[in-house]
Short mmCIF file of C-alpha atoms in Angstrom, two decimals:
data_model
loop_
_atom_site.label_atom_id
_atom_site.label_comp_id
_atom_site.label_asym_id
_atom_site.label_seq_id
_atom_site.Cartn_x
_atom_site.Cartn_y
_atom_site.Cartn_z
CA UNK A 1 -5.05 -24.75 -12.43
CA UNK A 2 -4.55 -24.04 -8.77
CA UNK A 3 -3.57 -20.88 -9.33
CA UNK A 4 -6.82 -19.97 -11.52
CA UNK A 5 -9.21 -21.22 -8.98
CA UNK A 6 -7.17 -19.40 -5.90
CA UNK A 7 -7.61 -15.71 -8.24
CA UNK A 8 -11.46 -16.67 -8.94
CA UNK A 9 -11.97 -17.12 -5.64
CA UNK A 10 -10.66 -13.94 -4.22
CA UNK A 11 -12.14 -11.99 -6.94
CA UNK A 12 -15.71 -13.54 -6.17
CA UNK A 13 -15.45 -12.18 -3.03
CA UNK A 14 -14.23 -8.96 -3.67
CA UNK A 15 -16.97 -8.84 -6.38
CA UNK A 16 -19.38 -9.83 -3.32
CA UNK A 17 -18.26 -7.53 -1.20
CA UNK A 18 -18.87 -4.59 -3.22
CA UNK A 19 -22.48 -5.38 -4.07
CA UNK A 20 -23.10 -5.30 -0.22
CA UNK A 21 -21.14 -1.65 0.14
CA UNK A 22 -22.39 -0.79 -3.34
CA UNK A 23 -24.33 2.78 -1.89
CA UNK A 24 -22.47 5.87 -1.80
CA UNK A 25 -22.76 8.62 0.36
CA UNK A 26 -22.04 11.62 -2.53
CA UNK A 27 -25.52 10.54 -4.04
CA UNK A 28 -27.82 10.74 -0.62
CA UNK A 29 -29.56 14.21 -1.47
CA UNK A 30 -29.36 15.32 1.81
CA UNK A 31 -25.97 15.21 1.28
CA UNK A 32 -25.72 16.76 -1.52
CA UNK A 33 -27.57 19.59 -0.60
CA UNK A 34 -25.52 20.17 2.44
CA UNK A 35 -22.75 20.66 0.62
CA UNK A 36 -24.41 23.25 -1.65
CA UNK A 37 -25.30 25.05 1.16
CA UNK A 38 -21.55 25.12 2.56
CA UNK A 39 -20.00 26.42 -0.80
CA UNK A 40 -22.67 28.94 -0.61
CA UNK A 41 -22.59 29.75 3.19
CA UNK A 42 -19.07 28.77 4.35
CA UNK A 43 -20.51 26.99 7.30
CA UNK A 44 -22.00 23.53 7.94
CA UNK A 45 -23.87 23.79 11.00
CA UNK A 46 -22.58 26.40 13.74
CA UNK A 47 -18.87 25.52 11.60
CA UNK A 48 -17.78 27.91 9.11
CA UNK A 49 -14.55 28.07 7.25
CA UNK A 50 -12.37 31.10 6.11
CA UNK A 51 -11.52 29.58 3.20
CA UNK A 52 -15.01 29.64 1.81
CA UNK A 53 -15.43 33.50 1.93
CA UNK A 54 -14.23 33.62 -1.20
CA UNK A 55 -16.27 33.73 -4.28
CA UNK A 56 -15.89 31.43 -7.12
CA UNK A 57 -14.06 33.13 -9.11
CA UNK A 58 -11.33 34.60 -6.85
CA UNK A 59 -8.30 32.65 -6.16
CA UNK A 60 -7.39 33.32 -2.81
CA UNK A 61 -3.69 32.82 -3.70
CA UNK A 62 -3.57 35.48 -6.04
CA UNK A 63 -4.77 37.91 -3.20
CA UNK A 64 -3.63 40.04 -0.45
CA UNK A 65 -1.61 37.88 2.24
CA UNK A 66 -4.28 38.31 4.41
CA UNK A 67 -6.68 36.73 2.38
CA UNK A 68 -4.62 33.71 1.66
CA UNK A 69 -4.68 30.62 3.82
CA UNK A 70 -2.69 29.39 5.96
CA UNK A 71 0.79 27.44 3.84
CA UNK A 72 -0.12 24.09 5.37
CA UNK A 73 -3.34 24.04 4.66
CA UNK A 74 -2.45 25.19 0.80
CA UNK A 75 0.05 21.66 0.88
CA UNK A 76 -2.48 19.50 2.08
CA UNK A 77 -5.34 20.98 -0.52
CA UNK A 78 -7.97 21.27 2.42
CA UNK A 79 -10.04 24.13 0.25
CA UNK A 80 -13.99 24.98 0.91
CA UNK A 81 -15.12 22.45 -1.13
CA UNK A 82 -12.72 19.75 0.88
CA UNK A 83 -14.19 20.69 4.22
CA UNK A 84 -17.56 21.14 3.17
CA UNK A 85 -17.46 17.40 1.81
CA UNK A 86 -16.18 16.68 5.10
CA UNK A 87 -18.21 18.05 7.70
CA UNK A 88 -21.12 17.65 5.62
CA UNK A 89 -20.43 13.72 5.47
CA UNK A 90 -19.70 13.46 9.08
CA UNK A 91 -22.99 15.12 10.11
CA UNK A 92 -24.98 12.56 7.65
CA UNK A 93 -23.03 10.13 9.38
CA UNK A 94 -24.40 11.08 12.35
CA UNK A 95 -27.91 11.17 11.54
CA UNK A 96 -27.29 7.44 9.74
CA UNK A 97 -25.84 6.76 12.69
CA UNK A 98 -29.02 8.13 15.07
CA UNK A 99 -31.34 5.66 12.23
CA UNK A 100 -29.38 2.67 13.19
CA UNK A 101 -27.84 2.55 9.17
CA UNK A 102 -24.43 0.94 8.60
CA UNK A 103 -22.02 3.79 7.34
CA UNK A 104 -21.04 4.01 3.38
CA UNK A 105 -18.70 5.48 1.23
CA UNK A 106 -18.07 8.61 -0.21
CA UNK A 107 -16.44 9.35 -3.21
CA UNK A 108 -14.97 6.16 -3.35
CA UNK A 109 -13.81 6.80 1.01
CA UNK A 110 -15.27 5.66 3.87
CA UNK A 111 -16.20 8.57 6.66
CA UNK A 112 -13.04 8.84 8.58
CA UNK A 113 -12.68 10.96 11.64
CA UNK A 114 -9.51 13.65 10.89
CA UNK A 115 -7.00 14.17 13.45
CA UNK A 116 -4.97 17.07 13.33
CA UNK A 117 -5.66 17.37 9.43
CA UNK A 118 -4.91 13.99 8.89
CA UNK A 119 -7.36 12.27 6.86
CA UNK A 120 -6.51 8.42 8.17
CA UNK A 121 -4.38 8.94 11.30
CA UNK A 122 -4.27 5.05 12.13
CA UNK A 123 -2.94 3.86 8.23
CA UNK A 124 -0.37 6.78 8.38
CA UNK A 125 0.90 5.33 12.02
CA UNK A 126 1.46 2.21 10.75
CA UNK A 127 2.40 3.06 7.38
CA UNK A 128 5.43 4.99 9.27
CA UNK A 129 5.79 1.54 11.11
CA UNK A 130 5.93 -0.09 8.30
CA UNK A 131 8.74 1.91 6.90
CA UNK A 132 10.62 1.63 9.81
CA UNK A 133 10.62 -1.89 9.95
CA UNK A 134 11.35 -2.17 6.39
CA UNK A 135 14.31 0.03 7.12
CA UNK A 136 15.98 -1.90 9.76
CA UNK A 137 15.46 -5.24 7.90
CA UNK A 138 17.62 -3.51 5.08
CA UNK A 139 19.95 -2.37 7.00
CA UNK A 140 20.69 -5.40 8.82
CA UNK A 141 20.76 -7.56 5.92
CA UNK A 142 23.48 -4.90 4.57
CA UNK A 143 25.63 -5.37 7.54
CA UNK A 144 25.04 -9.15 7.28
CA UNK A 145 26.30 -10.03 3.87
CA UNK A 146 29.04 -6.73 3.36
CA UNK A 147 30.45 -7.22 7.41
CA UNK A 148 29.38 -10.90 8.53
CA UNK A 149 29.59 -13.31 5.69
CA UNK A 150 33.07 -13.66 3.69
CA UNK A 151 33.06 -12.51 0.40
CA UNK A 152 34.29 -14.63 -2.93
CA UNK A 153 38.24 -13.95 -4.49
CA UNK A 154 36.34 -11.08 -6.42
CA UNK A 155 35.28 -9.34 -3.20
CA UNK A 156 31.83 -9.77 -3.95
CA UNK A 157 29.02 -11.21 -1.64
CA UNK A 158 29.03 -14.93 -2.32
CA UNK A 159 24.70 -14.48 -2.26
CA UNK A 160 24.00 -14.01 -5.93
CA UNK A 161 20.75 -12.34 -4.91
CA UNK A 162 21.99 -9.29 -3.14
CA UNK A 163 21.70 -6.56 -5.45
CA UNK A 164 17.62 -7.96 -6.33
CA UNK A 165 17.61 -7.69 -2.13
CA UNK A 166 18.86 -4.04 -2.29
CA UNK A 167 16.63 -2.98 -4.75
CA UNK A 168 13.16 -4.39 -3.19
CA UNK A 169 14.65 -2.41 -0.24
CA UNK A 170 14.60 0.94 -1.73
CA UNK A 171 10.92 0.53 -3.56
CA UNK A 172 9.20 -1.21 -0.59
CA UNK A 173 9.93 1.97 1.31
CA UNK A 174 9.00 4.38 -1.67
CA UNK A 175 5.87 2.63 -1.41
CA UNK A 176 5.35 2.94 1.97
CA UNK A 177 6.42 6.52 1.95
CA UNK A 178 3.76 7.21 -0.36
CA UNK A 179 1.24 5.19 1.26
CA UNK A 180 1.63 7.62 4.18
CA UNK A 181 1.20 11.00 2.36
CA UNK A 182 -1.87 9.18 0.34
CA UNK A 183 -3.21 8.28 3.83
CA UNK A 184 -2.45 11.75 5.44
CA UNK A 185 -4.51 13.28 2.41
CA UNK A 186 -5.95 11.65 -0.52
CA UNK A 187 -5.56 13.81 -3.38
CA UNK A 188 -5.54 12.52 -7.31
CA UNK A 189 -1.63 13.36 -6.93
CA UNK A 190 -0.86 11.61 -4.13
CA UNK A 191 -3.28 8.17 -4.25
CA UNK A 192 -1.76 7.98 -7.95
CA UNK A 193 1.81 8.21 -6.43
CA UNK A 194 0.42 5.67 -4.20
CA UNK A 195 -0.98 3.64 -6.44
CA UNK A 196 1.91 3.50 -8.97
CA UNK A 197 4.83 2.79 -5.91
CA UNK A 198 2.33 -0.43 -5.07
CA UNK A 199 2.49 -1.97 -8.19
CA UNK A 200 5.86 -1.14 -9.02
CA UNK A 201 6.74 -2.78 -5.52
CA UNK A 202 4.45 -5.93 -6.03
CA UNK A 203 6.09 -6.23 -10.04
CA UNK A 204 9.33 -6.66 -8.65
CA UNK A 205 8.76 -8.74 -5.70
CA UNK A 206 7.00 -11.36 -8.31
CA UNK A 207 10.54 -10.88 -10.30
CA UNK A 208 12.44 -11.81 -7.24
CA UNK A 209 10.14 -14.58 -6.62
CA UNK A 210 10.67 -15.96 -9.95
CA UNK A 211 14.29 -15.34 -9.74
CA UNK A 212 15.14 -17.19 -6.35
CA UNK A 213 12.56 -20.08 -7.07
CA UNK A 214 14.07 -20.80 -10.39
CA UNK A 215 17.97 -20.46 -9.29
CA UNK A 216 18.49 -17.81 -12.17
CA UNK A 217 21.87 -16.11 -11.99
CA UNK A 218 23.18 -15.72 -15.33
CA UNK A 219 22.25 -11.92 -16.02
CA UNK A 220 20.88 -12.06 -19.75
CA UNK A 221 18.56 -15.00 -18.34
CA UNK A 222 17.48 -12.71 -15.63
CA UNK A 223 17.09 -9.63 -17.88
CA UNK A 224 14.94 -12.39 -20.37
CA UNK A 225 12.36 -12.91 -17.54
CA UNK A 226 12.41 -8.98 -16.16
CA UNK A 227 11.35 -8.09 -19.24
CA UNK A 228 7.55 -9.00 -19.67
CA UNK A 229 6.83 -8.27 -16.13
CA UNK A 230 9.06 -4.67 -16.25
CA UNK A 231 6.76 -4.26 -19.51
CA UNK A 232 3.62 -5.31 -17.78
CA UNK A 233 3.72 -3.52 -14.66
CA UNK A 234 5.17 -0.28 -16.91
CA UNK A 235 2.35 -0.10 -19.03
CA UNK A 236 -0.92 -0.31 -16.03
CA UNK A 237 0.84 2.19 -14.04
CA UNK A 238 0.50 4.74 -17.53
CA UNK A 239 -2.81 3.02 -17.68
CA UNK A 240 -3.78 4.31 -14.14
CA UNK A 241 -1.74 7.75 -14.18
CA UNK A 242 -3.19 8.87 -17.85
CA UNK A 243 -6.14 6.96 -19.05
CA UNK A 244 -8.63 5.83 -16.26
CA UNK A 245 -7.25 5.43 -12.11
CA UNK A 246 -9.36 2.45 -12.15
CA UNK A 247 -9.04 0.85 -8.13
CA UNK A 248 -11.35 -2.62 -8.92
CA UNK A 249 -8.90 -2.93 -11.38
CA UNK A 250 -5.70 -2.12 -9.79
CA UNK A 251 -6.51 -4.14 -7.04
CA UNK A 252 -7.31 -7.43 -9.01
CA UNK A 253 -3.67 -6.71 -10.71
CA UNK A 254 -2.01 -6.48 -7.75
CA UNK A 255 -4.25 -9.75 -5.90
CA UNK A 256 -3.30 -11.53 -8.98
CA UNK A 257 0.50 -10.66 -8.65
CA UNK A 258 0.42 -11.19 -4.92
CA UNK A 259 -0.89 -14.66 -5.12
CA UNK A 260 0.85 -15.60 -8.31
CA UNK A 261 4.38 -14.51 -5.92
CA UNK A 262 3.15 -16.47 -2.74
CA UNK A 263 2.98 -19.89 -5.04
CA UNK A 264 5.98 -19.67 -5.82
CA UNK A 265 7.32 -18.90 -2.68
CA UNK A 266 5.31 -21.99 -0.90
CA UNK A 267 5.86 -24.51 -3.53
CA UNK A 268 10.11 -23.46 -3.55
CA UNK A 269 10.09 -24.07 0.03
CA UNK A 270 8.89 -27.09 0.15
CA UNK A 271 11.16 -28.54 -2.79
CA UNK A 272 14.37 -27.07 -1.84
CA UNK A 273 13.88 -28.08 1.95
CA UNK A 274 14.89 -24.59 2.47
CA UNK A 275 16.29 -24.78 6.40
CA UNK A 276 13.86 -21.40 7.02
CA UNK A 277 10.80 -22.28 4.88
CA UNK A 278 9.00 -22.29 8.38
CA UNK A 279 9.17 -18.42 8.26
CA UNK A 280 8.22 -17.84 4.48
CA UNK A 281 5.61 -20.44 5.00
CA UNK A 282 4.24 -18.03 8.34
CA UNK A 283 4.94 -14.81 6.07
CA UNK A 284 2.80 -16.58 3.32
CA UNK A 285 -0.13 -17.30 5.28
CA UNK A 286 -0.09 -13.77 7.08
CA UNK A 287 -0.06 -12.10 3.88
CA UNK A 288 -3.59 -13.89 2.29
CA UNK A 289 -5.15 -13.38 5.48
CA UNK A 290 -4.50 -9.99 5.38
CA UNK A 291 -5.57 -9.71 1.30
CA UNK A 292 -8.62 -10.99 2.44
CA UNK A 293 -9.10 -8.97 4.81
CA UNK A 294 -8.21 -5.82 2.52
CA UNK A 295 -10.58 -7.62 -0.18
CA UNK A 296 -12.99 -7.67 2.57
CA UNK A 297 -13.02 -3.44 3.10
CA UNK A 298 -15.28 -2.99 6.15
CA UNK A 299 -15.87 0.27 7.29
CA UNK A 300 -13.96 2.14 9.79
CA UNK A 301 -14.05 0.79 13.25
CA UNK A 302 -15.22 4.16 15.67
CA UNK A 303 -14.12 6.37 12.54
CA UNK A 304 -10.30 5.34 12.34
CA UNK A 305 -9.62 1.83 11.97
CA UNK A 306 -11.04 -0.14 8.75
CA UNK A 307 -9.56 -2.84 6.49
CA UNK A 308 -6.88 -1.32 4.93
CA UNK A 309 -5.50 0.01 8.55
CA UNK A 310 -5.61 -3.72 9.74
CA UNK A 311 -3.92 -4.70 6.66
CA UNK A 312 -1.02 -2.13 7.34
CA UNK A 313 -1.18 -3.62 11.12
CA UNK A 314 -0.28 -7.09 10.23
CA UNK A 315 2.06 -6.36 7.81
CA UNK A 316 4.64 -5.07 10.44
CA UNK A 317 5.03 -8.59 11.45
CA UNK A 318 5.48 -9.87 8.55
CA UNK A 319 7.93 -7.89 7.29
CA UNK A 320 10.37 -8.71 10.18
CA UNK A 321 10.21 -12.31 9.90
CA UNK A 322 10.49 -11.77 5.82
CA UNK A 323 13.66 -10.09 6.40
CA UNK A 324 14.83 -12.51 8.84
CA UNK A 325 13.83 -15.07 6.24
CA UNK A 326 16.20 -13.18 3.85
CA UNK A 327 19.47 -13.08 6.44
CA UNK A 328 18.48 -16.58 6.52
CA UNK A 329 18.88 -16.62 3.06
CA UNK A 330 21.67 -15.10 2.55
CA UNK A 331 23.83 -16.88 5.07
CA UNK A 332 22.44 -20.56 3.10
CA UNK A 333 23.08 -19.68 -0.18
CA UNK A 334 26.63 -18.16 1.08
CA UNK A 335 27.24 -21.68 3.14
CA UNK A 336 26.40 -23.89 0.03
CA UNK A 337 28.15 -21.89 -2.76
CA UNK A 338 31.32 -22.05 -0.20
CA UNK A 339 31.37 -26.09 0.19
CA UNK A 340 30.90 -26.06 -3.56
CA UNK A 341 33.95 -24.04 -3.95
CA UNK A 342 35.85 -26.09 -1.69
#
């Protein structure tokens, strides 16, 4: 019951929150009609663009080399109709701006200020953080229970759980991988490569959750549980990849798993005595004050930091005291299983 009124909340208030950011910018006519001008023109103000000197129906690709653009601009998909969107939306901006107007989305993306061609400079920065604190947690968890704990007569770890450990490893930095390039430019390619690493991450770190809280070692038990939730999380990333890439909806799946995960976590802790549960209990509350603050989605603060940047922010953090939490783990369940032995 709990658990019901904790999802209802958060999804009143994302449901709140976008009724107040409800405009978008692609339907202000002024907008519009700047960018009709620019696919027409090739120039937004005293800016013009050399890829927009092409007519509709030539593909600059197929062309002479000197008519092509330049190779990195052909990876990251910045075409006419791109920048026009672009500069067109940062001049409206502008002259919001000038009217004393709060700033609003366009398809779907708040106005962020590029640098170097990078479409969110800050969430790529700390997406990059992210996966390098993700790394080093892995890696010294690796040398912890393979170098620095002793391993059964079978020369295995004697922490059941290292293999589920491993494995969140290698898809928490697929997802953060992806959550750079989708940051760097968003593309249908790349935010659904985004998208689908998130969920697939989130699936399986409800799996572990359910895994460690409940003691399960016995491998068709574990294979039992995986099932529904490798089923589950399987079938809405086809959903979002071939039939609708619907975001309200993606992110109420992945709230719902989130919270579902932290529960579990909390409630463990606290029944197990767990000599760390300080740090998961820290970890827990840092992550849903950051989902609300993603829920919350303000706009970009001076054009490059919004929600979703602050979100990545705290979760560098986090992540190091989850992986010390893990060590921390590790070395427990490798102390009791010993005196058991013994």
């Amino acid at each position: 019951m709990e658990i019901c009124r904790l999802l209802l909340f958060f999804a009143a208030i994302s449901f709140i929150f976008r009724l107040i950011h409800a405009t978008s910018g692609e339907d202000d006519p002024i907008y519009q009609a700047c960018v009709g001008y620019c696919k027409e023109t090739g120039c937004v103000g005293e800016k013009c663009f050399q890829h927009c000197n092409f007519s509709s129906g030539e593909n600059p690709i197929d062309g002479p080399w000197y008519l092509q653009e330049p190779l990195y601009q052909r990876w990251k998909q910045w075409d006419c109709l791109s920048d026009c969107r672009y500069h067109c939306m940062i001049a409206r901006e502008e002259e919001r701006q000038k009217l004393g107007l709060q700033p609003i989305k366009y398809h779907r993306k708040w106005p962020f200020q590029r640098v170097y061609g990078i479409q969110e400079p800050v969430s790529v920065a700390f997406s990059v953080l992210n996966l390098a604190i993700q790394f080093h947690g892995w890696v010294s968890f690796f040398i912890l229970v393979n170098y620095n704990l002793p391993f059964s007569p079978k020369k295995k770890p004697y922490y059941e759980y290292t293999g589920l450990w491993h494995i969140y490893a290698i898809l928490s930095m697929n997802s953060w991988i992806w959550s750079a390039v989708s940051h760097s430019r968003d593309v249908e390619l790349t935010e659904k490569l985004d998208y689908s690493s998130v969920v697939a991450f989130i699936g399986y770190s409800l799996l572990v959750a359910i895994l460690r809280a409940f003691n399960v070692r016995n491998e068709a038990s574990r294979v039992m549980i995986a099932a529904p939730i490798v089923a589950f999380v399987t079938t809405h990333i086809l959903y979002l990849n071939f039939y609708q890439l619907d975001y309200g909806l993606n992110i109420k799946v992945c709230v719902a798993m989130t919270m579902l995960q932290f529960v579990l976590w909390v409630v463990w802790a606290g029944f197990t005595r767990h000599p760390s549960r300080w740090k998961l209990w820290l970890v827990v509350a840092g992550g849903v004050l950051s989902t609300l603050i993603k829920i919350y989605d303000f706009p970009p603060y001076m054009g490059y930091v919004d929600a979703d940047a602050l979100w990545h922010a705290m979760s560098i953090p986090l992540t190091y005291l989850w992986w010390s939490f893990v060590r921390d783990d590790s070395e427990f369940g490798t102390t009791t299983l010993i005196k058991k032995a013994k």
